[in-house]
Amino acid sequence: MTHILLTGSSRGIGAAIAARLDKPDIRLIGHGTATGVAADFADPAAPAQLWRDALDRLDGRIDVLINNAGVFEANPIEQDDADWVANWDRTMRINLTASAELCRFAVRHWQDTGHSGRVINIASRAAYRGDSPQHWHYAASKAGMIGMTKSIARGYAAQGILAFAICPGFTMTGMAEDYLASRGGDKLLADIPLGRVAMPDEVAIAAHFLALEAPPSMTGTVIDVNGASYVR
């Protein structure tokens, strides 16, 4: 039985990952759902409380951590200085710092128990390509997730602790729909050679593979799911 903690499981990519991992041999604790564990990552105390609650529900063992929770909020540079910094800090806290704290709890848990484990961080194409002038903070937070993932992979592979990341491009969630509408959908779609945005289940397939099937030698891998809109 594989025990999995998945953040941001209430909608979009997270809900698709939860559905893909709904199997008899998996016990999954979601975050942000009516049946899962509540945690507001804008609160610095939330990641530690979520980890404790998830461990309690999973009988003291977590095998896989999937960091998917995040926000995508505009932060125009024309704002008041204090507001711009506050918005920057909020996105970093939710997208990057909370994920980093959970990664740290997971690594220490596996070190203490002597078990192997896997981290999958849901980042973004923006980590490599950047984003709009209103979303410096979002791109920076996702680039931070990639750097963190590779550091974990390099630092703890010998202990059986593996780390992977997924970089979706635009994905058909409510968040992506709002953004496409605000930026002119047809123009943005023209930048995707596949001709459409990704579906949440396409990202979920990659997450399922990394969580359960990817060979250990793949640790440190970043999988792109962006319709060839950014090719590294």
CSV table of C-alpha atoms in Angstrom, one decimal:
chain,number,residue,atom,x,y,z
A,1,MET,CA,0.0,0.0,0.0
A,2,THR,CA,1.4,3.4,-1.1
A,3,HIS,CA,0.6,6.4,1.1
A,4,ILE,CA,0.4,9.7,-0.8
A,5,LEU,CA,0.0,13.3,0.3
A,6,LEU,CA,-1.3,15.6,-2.5
A,7,THR,CA,-1.7,19.3,-2.0
A,8,GLY,CA,-4.1,21.4,-4.0
A,9,SER,CA,-6.4,18.5,-4.8
A,10,SER,CA,-9.7,20.2,-4.9
A,11,ARG,CA,-9.7,21.3,-8.6
A,12,GLY,CA,-8.0,21.3,-11.9
A,13,ILE,CA,-4.7,19.4,-12.1
A,14,GLY,CA,-4.9,18.4,-8.4
A,15,ALA,CA,-8.4,16.9,-8.8
A,16,ALA,CA,-7.2,15.0,-11.9
A,17,ILE,CA,-4.2,13.6,-10.1
A,18,ALA,CA,-6.4,12.5,-7.2
A,19,ALA,CA,-8.7,10.7,-9.6
A,20,ARG,CA,-5.8,9.0,-11.4
A,21,LEU,CA,-4.4,7.8,-8.1
A,22,ASP,CA,-7.8,6.5,-6.9
A,23,LYS,CA,-6.7,2.8,-6.7
A,24,PRO,CA,-7.2,0.0,-4.2
A,25,ASP,CA,-3.5,-0.1,-3.4
A,26,ILE,CA,-3.1,3.6,-2.7
A,27,ARG,CA,-4.1,5.6,0.3
A,28,LEU,CA,-4.2,9.3,-0.6
A,29,ILE,CA,-4.8,12.3,1.6
A,30,GLY,CA,-5.8,15.3,-0.4
A,31,HIS,CA,-5.5,18.9,0.7
A,32,GLY,CA,-8.2,21.5,0.1
A,33,THR,CA,-11.1,19.1,-0.4
A,34,ALA,CA,-14.2,18.4,1.7
A,35,THR,CA,-12.9,14.9,2.6
A,36,GLY,CA,-9.2,15.9,2.8
A,37,VAL,CA,-7.2,18.1,5.1
A,38,ALA,CA,-7.7,21.9,5.2
A,39,ALA,CA,-4.7,24.2,5.1
A,40,ASP,CA,-4.3,27.8,4.0
A,41,PHE,CA,-0.7,28.1,2.8
A,42,ALA,CA,-0.8,31.9,3.2
A,43,ASP,CA,-0.5,31.0,6.9
A,44,PRO,CA,3.1,30.1,7.8
A,45,ALA,CA,1.9,27.5,10.3
A,46,ALA,CA,-0.2,25.6,7.7
A,47,PRO,CA,2.4,23.3,6.1
A,48,ALA,CA,3.5,21.9,9.4
A,49,GLN,CA,0.0,21.3,10.5
A,50,LEU,CA,-1.0,19.7,7.2
A,51,TRP,CA,2.0,17.4,7.5
A,52,ARG,CA,1.1,16.3,11.0
A,53,ASP,CA,-2.6,15.8,10.1
A,54,ALA,CA,-1.6,13.7,7.0
A,55,LEU,CA,0.8,11.6,8.9
A,56,ASP,CA,-1.9,10.9,11.6
A,57,ARG,CA,-4.4,9.9,8.9
A,58,LEU,CA,-1.9,7.7,7.2
A,59,ASP,CA,-0.8,5.8,10.3
A,60,GLY,CA,2.6,7.6,10.5
A,61,ARG,CA,3.9,6.9,7.0
A,62,ILE,CA,3.9,9.0,3.9
A,63,ASP,CA,5.7,7.5,0.8
A,64,VAL,CA,5.0,10.1,-1.8
A,65,LEU,CA,4.6,13.9,-1.6
A,66,ILE,CA,3.0,15.7,-4.5
A,67,ASN,CA,3.2,19.5,-4.2
A,68,ASN,CA,0.5,20.9,-6.5
A,69,ALA,CA,-1.1,23.8,-4.5
A,70,GLY,CA,-0.5,27.2,-5.9
A,71,VAL,CA,-1.9,30.6,-6.9
A,72,PHE,CA,-1.7,32.6,-10.1
A,73,GLU,CA,-2.5,36.2,-9.3
A,74,ALA,CA,-1.6,39.3,-11.2
A,75,ASN,CA,0.9,41.8,-9.6
A,76,PRO,CA,1.2,44.9,-11.8
A,77,ILE,CA,4.4,46.9,-11.3
A,78,GLU,CA,2.4,50.1,-11.3
A,79,GLN,CA,1.0,49.2,-7.8
A,80,ASP,CA,2.0,50.9,-4.6
A,81,ASP,CA,5.4,49.5,-3.5
A,82,ALA,CA,4.0,47.9,-0.3
A,83,ASP,CA,1.2,46.2,-2.2
A,84,TRP,CA,3.6,44.9,-4.9
A,85,VAL,CA,5.9,43.4,-2.3
A,86,ALA,CA,2.9,41.9,-0.3
A,87,ASN,CA,1.6,40.2,-3.4
A,88,TRP,CA,5.1,38.9,-4.3
A,89,ASP,CA,5.5,37.5,-0.7
A,90,ARG,CA,2.1,35.9,-0.8
A,91,THR,CA,2.8,34.0,-4.0
A,92,MET,CA,6.2,32.9,-2.8
A,93,ARG,CA,4.8,31.8,0.5
A,94,ILE,CA,2.0,29.7,-1.1
A,95,ASN,CA,3.8,28.4,-4.3
A,96,LEU,CA,7.4,27.9,-3.1
A,97,THR,CA,7.9,28.2,0.7
A,98,ALA,CA,5.0,25.9,1.6
A,99,SER,CA,6.2,23.4,-0.9
A,100,ALA,CA,9.8,23.7,0.5
A,101,GLU,CA,8.6,23.1,4.0
A,102,LEU,CA,6.7,20.0,3.0
A,103,CYS,CA,9.7,18.7,1.1
A,104,ARG,CA,11.8,19.2,4.1
A,105,PHE,CA,9.3,17.4,6.4
A,106,ALA,CA,9.2,14.5,3.8
A,107,VAL,CA,13.0,14.2,3.5
A,108,ARG,CA,13.4,14.2,7.3
A,109,HIS,CA,10.6,11.7,7.7
A,110,TRP,CA,12.3,9.3,5.3
A,111,GLN,CA,15.7,9.8,6.8
A,112,ASP,CA,14.3,9.1,10.3
A,113,THR,CA,12.4,6.0,9.3
A,114,GLY,CA,15.0,4.7,6.8
A,115,HIS,CA,12.4,4.4,4.1
A,116,SER,CA,12.6,5.5,0.5
A,117,GLY,CA,10.3,8.2,-0.8
A,118,ARG,CA,9.4,10.4,-3.7
A,119,VAL,CA,8.6,14.1,-4.2
A,120,ILE,CA,6.8,15.3,-7.2
A,121,ASN,CA,6.7,19.1,-7.6
A,122,ILE,CA,4.2,20.6,-10.0
A,123,ALA,CA,6.0,23.6,-11.4
A,124,SER,CA,5.3,25.4,-14.7
A,125,ARG,CA,6.6,26.2,-18.2
A,126,ALA,CA,7.1,29.7,-16.7
A,127,ALA,CA,10.0,28.4,-14.7
A,128,TYR,CA,12.1,28.3,-17.9
A,129,ARG,CA,10.3,30.6,-20.3
A,130,GLY,CA,9.1,33.3,-17.9
A,131,ASP,CA,5.6,34.7,-17.8
A,132,SER,CA,3.7,38.0,-18.4
A,133,PRO,CA,4.8,41.4,-17.0
A,134,GLN,CA,2.2,41.0,-14.3
A,135,HIS,CA,3.5,37.6,-13.2
A,136,TRP,CA,7.2,37.9,-12.3
A,137,HIS,CA,6.5,36.4,-8.9
A,138,TYR,CA,4.7,33.4,-10.4
A,139,ALA,CA,7.6,32.6,-12.8
A,140,ALA,CA,10.1,33.1,-10.0
A,141,SER,CA,8.2,30.8,-7.6
A,142,LYS,CA,8.1,28.0,-10.2
A,143,ALA,CA,11.8,28.4,-11.1
A,144,GLY,CA,12.5,28.0,-7.4
A,145,MET,CA,10.6,24.8,-7.4
A,146,ILE,CA,12.7,23.4,-10.2
A,147,GLY,CA,16.0,24.4,-8.4
A,148,MET,CA,14.7,22.8,-5.2
A,149,THR,CA,13.7,19.6,-7.0
A,150,LYS,CA,17.1,19.2,-8.5
A,151,SER,CA,18.8,19.9,-5.3
A,152,ILE,CA,16.8,17.3,-3.5
A,153,ALA,CA,17.5,14.8,-6.2
A,154,ARG,CA,21.2,15.4,-6.1
A,155,GLY,CA,21.4,15.5,-2.3
A,156,TYR,CA,19.5,12.5,-1.2
A,157,ALA,CA,19.4,9.9,-4.1
A,158,ALA,CA,21.9,7.7,-2.2
A,159,GLN,CA,19.3,7.5,0.6
A,160,GLY,CA,16.5,6.3,-1.8
A,161,ILE,CA,14.9,9.7,-1.7
A,162,LEU,CA,13.9,10.7,-5.3
A,163,ALA,CA,12.6,14.0,-6.6
A,164,PHE,CA,10.9,14.9,-9.9
A,165,ALA,CA,9.1,17.9,-11.3
A,166,ILE,CA,6.4,18.5,-14.0
A,167,CYS,CA,6.2,21.7,-16.0
A,168,PRO,CA,2.8,22.2,-17.5
A,169,GLY,CA,2.1,25.0,-19.9
A,170,PHE,CA,-1.4,26.4,-20.1
A,171,THR,CA,-3.8,23.8,-18.7
A,172,MET,CA,-7.6,23.8,-19.0
A,173,THR,CA,-8.4,24.7,-15.4
A,174,GLY,CA,-10.6,27.5,-14.3
A,175,MET,CA,-7.4,29.5,-13.6
A,176,ALA,CA,-6.1,29.0,-17.1
A,177,GLU,CA,-9.5,29.8,-18.7
A,178,ASP,CA,-9.6,33.2,-16.9
A,179,TYR,CA,-6.0,34.0,-18.0
A,180,LEU,CA,-6.6,33.0,-21.6
A,181,ALA,CA,-9.7,35.2,-21.7
A,182,SER,CA,-7.8,38.1,-20.2
A,183,ARG,CA,-4.9,37.9,-22.6
A,184,GLY,CA,-6.8,37.0,-25.9
A,185,GLY,CA,-7.2,33.3,-26.2
A,186,ASP,CA,-6.6,32.8,-29.9
A,187,LYS,CA,-3.3,34.7,-29.8
A,188,LEU,CA,-2.0,32.6,-27.0
A,189,LEU,CA,-3.2,29.4,-28.6
A,190,ALA,CA,-1.3,30.3,-31.7
A,191,ASP,CA,1.9,30.0,-29.7
A,192,ILE,CA,1.2,26.4,-28.9
A,193,PRO,CA,2.2,24.1,-31.8
A,194,LEU,CA,-0.2,21.4,-30.6
A,195,GLY,CA,-3.0,23.9,-31.1
A,196,ARG,CA,-4.6,23.6,-27.7
A,197,VAL,CA,-3.8,23.8,-24.0
A,198,ALA,CA,-3.1,20.7,-22.0
A,199,MET,CA,-5.9,18.8,-20.2
A,200,PRO,CA,-5.5,18.2,-16.5
A,201,ASP,CA,-5.5,14.5,-17.0
A,202,GLU,CA,-2.4,14.7,-19.2
A,203,VAL,CA,-0.6,16.2,-16.3
A,204,ALA,CA,-2.1,13.6,-14.0
A,205,ILE,CA,-0.7,10.8,-16.2
A,206,ALA,CA,2.8,12.2,-15.8
A,207,ALA,CA,2.3,12.6,-12.0
A,208,HIS,CA,1.1,9.0,-11.7
A,209,PHE,CA,4.1,7.7,-13.6
A,210,LEU,CA,6.6,9.6,-11.5
A,211,ALA,CA,4.9,8.7,-8.2
A,212,LEU,CA,4.7,5.0,-8.9
A,213,GLU,CA,6.5,3.8,-11.9
A,214,ALA,CA,9.5,6.0,-12.9
A,215,PRO,CA,12.8,4.1,-12.3
A,216,PRO,CA,15.1,5.6,-9.7
A,217,SER,CA,17.7,6.7,-12.3
A,218,MET,CA,15.1,9.3,-13.5
A,219,THR,CA,15.5,11.2,-10.2
A,220,GLY,CA,16.0,14.9,-11.0
A,221,THR,CA,13.9,14.7,-14.2
A,222,VAL,CA,11.6,17.5,-15.2
A,223,ILE,CA,8.8,16.5,-17.5
A,224,ASP,CA,7.3,19.1,-19.8
A,225,VAL,CA,3.6,19.1,-20.7
A,226,ASN,CA,3.1,22.1,-22.8
A,227,GLY,CA,2.3,21.2,-26.4
A,228,ALA,CA,5.8,22.1,-27.6
A,229,SER,CA,5.2,25.7,-26.7
A,230,TYR,CA,8.6,25.7,-24.9
A,231,VAL,CA,11.2,23.1,-25.9
A,232,ARG,CA,14.4,22.8,-23.9
